[in-house]
Structures are given as C-alpha cells and as structure tokens.
mmCIF file with all atom_site columns, C-alpha atoms in Angstrom:
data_model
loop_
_atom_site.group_PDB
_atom_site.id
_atom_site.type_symbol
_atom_site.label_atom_id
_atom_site.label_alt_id
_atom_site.label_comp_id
_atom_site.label_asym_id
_atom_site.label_entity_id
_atom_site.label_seq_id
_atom_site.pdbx_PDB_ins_code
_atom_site.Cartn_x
_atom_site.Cartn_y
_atom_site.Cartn_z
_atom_site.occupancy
_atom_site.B_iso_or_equiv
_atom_site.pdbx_formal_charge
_atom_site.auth_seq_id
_atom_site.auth_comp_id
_atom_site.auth_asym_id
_atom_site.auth_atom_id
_atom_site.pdbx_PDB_model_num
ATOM 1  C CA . UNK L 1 1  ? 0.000  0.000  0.000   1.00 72.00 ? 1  UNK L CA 1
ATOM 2  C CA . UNK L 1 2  ? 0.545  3.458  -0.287  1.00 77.00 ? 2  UNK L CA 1
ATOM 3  C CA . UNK L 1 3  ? 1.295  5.333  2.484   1.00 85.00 ? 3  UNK L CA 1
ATOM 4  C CA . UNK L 1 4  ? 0.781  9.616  1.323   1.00 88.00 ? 4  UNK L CA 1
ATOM 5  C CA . UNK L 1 5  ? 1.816  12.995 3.005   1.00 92.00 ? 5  UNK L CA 1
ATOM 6  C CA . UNK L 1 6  ? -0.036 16.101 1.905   1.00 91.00 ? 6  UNK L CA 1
ATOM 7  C CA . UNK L 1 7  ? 1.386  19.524 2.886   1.00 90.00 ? 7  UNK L CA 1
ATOM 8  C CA . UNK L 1 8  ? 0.689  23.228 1.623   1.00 86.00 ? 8  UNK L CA 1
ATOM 9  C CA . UNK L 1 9  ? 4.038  24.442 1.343   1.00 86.00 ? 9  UNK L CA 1
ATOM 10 C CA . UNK L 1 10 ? 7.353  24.116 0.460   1.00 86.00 ? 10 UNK L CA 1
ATOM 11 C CA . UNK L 1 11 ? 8.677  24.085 3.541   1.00 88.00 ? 11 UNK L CA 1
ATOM 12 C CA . UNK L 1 12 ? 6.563  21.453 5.130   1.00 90.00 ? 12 UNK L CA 1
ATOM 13 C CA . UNK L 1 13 ? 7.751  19.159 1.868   1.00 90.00 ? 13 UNK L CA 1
ATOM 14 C CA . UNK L 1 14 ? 11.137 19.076 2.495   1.00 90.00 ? 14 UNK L CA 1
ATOM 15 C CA . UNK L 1 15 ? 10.796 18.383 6.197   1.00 93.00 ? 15 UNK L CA 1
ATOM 16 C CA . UNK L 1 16 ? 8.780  15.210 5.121   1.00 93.00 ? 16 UNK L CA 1
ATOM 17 C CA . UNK L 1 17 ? 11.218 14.416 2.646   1.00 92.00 ? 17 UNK L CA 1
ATOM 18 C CA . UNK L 1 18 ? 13.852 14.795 5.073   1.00 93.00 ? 18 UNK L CA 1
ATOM 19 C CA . UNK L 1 19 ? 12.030 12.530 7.729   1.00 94.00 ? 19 UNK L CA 1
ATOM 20 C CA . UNK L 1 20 ? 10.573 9.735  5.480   1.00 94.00 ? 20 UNK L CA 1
ATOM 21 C CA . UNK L 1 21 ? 11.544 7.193  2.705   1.00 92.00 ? 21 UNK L CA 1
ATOM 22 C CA . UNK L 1 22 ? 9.175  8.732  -0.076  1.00 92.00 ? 22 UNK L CA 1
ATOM 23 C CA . UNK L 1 23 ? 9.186  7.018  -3.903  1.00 90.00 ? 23 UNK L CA 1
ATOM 24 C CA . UNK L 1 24 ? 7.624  10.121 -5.585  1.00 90.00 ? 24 UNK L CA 1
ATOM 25 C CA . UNK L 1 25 ? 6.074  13.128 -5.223  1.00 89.00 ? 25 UNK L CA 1
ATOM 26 C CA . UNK L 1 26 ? 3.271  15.293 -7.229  1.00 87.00 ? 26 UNK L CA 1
ATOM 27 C CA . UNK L 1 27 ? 3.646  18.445 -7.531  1.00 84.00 ? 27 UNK L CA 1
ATOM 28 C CA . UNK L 1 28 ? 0.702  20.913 -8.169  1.00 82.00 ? 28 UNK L CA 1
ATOM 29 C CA . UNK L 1 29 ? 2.456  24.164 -9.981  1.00 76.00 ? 29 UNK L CA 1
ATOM 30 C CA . UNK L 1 30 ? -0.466 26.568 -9.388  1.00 71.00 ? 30 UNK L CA 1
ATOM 31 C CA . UNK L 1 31 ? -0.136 25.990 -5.356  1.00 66.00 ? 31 UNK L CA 1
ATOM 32 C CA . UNK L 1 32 ? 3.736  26.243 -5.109  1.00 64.00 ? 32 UNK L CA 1
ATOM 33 C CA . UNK L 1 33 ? 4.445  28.946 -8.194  1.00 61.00 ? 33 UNK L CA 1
ATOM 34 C CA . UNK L 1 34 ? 8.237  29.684 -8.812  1.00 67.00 ? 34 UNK L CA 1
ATOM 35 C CA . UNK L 1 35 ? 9.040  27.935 -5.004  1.00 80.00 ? 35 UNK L CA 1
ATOM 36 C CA . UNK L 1 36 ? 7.896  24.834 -6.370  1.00 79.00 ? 36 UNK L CA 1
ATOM 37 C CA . UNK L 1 37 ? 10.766 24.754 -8.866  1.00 81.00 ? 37 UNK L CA 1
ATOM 38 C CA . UNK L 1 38 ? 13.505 25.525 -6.415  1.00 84.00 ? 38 UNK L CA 1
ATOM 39 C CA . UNK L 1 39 ? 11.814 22.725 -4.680  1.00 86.00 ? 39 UNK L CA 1
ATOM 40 C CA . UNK L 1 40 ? 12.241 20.456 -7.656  1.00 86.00 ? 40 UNK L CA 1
ATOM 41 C CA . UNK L 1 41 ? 15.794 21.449 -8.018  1.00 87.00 ? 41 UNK L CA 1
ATOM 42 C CA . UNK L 1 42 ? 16.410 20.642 -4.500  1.00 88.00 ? 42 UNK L CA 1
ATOM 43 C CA . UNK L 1 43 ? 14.620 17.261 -4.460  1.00 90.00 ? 43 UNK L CA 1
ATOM 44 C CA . UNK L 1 44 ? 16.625 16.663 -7.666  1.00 89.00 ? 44 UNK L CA 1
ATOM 45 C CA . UNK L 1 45 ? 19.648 17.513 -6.033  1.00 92.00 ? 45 UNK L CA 1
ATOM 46 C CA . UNK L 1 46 ? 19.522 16.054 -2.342  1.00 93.00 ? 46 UNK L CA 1
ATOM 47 C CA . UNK L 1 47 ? 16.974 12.846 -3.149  1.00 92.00 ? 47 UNK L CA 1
ATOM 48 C CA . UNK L 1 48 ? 17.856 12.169 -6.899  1.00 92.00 ? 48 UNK L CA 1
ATOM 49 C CA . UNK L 1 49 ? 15.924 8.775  -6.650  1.00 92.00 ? 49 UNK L CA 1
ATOM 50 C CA . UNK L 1 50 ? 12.611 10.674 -6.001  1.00 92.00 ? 50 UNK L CA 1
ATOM 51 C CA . UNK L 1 51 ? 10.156 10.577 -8.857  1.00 91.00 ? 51 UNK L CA 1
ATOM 52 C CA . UNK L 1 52 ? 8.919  14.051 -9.536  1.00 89.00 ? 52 UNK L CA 1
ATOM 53 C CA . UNK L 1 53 ? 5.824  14.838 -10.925 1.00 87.00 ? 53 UNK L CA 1
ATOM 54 C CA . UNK L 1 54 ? 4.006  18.216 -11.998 1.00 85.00 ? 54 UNK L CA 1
ATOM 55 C CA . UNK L 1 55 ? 0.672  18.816 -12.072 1.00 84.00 ? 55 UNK L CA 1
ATOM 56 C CA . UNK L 1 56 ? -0.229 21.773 -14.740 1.00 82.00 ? 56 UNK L CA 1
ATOM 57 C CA . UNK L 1 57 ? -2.631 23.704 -16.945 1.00 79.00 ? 57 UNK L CA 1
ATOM 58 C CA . UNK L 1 58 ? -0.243 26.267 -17.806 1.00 72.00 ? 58 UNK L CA 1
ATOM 59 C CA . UNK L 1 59 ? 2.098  25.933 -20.734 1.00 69.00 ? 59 UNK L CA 1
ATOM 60 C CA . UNK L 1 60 ? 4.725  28.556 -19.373 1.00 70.00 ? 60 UNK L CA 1
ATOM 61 C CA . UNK L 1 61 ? 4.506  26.577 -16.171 1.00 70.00 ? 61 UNK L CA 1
ATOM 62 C CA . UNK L 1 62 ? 5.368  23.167 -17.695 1.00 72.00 ? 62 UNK L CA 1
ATOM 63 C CA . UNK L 1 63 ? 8.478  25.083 -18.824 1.00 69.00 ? 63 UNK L CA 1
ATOM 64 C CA . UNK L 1 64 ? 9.612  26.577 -15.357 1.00 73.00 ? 64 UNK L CA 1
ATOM 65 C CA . UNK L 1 65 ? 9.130  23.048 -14.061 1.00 74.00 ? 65 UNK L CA 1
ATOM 66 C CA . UNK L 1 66 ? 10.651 20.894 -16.778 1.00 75.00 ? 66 UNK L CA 1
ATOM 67 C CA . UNK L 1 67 ? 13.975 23.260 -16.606 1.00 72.00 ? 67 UNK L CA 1
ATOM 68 C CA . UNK L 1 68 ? 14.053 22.943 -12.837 1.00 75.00 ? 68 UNK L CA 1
ATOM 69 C CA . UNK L 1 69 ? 14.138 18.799 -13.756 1.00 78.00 ? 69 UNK L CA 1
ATOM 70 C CA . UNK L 1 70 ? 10.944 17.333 -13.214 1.00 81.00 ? 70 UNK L CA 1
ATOM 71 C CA . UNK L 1 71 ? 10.424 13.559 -14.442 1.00 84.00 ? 71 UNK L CA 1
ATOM 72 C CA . UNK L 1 72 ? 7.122  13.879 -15.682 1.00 83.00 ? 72 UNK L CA 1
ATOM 73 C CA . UNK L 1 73 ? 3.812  16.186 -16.118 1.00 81.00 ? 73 UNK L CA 1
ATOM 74 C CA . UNK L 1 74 ? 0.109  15.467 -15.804 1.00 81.00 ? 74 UNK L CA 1
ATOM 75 C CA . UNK L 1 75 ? -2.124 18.147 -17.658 1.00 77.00 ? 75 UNK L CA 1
ATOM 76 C CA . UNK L 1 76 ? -5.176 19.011 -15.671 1.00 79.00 ? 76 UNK L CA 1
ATOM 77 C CA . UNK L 1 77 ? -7.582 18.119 -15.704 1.00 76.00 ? 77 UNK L CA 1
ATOM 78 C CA . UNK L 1 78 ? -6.348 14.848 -14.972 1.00 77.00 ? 78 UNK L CA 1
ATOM 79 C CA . UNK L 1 79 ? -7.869 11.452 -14.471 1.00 75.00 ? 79 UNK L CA 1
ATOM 80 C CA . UNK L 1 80 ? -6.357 9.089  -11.864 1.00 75.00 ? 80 UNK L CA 1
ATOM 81 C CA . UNK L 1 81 ? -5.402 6.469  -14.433 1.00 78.00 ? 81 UNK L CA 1
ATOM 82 C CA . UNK L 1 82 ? -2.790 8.561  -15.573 1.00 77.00 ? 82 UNK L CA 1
ATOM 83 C CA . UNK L 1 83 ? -0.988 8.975  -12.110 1.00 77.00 ? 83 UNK L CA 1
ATOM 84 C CA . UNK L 1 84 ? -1.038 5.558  -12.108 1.00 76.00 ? 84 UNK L CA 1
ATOM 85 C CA . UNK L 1 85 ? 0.062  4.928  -15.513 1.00 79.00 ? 85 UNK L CA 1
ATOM 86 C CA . UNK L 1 86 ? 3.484  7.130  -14.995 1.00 76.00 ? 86 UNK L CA 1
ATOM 87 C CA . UNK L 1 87 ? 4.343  5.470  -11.511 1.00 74.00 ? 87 UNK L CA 1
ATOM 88 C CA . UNK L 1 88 ? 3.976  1.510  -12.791 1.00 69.00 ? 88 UNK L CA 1
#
C-alpha cells in the first residue's frame, strides 16, 4: 500500500522528505508557483531517486518546471489512471 503525506508548502515538503523514505512526489504548480521549482531542483539535487511529478494547466509553467528537472507532467484536468500509468 501506499502510504501519502499532503502539505501546503514548500517548507513542510522538504521536512517530510527529510524525515521519510518517499518514492515520488506530485507536484501541483499553481499551489507552489516559482518555489515549487527551487523545490524540484532541491529534491533533484539532495533525493535524486525521487520521482517528480508536476501537475499543470499552464504551458509557461510546464516550462519553469521541466527546466528545474521534473520527471514527468500530468495536464489538468487529470484522471487518476494517468498517475497511475506514470508510476507503474
């Protein structure tokens, strides 16, 4: 099973990062703005094994977020089938 964290800020993301073995993480770009790239860069950069994903709408976002290294993108509005799809 699937054990899942949710937090609200950037913050709070690297402190469960930190303090737990996580697989992946998803990414909504219109919550976190330009901090969630700089988190991206850091996950990329401290926990390289973590699976990054981005959830956008926003073309200029998928951009910001593919340049700060992000393994994959979900366009909203998105269907759970393709979560699962990129993580099997």
């Amino acid at each position: 099973g699937l054990k899942l964290f949710f937090v609200d800020d950037t913050t709070s993301a690297l402190t469960v990062l930190k303090g737990h073995k996580i697989d992946f993480i998803i990414v909504d770009a219109v919550i976190t703005g330009p901090e969630g790239c700089q988190l991206l860069m850091n996950i990329k950069k401290d926990f390289p094994h973590i699976e990054t994903i981005v959830i956008s709408q926003n073309l200029q976002e998928r951009c910001d977020f593919l340049v700060s290294g992000t393994d994959n993108f979900i366009v909203e509005p998105i269907e759970s089938q393709e979560i699962f799809a990129i993580l099997h």
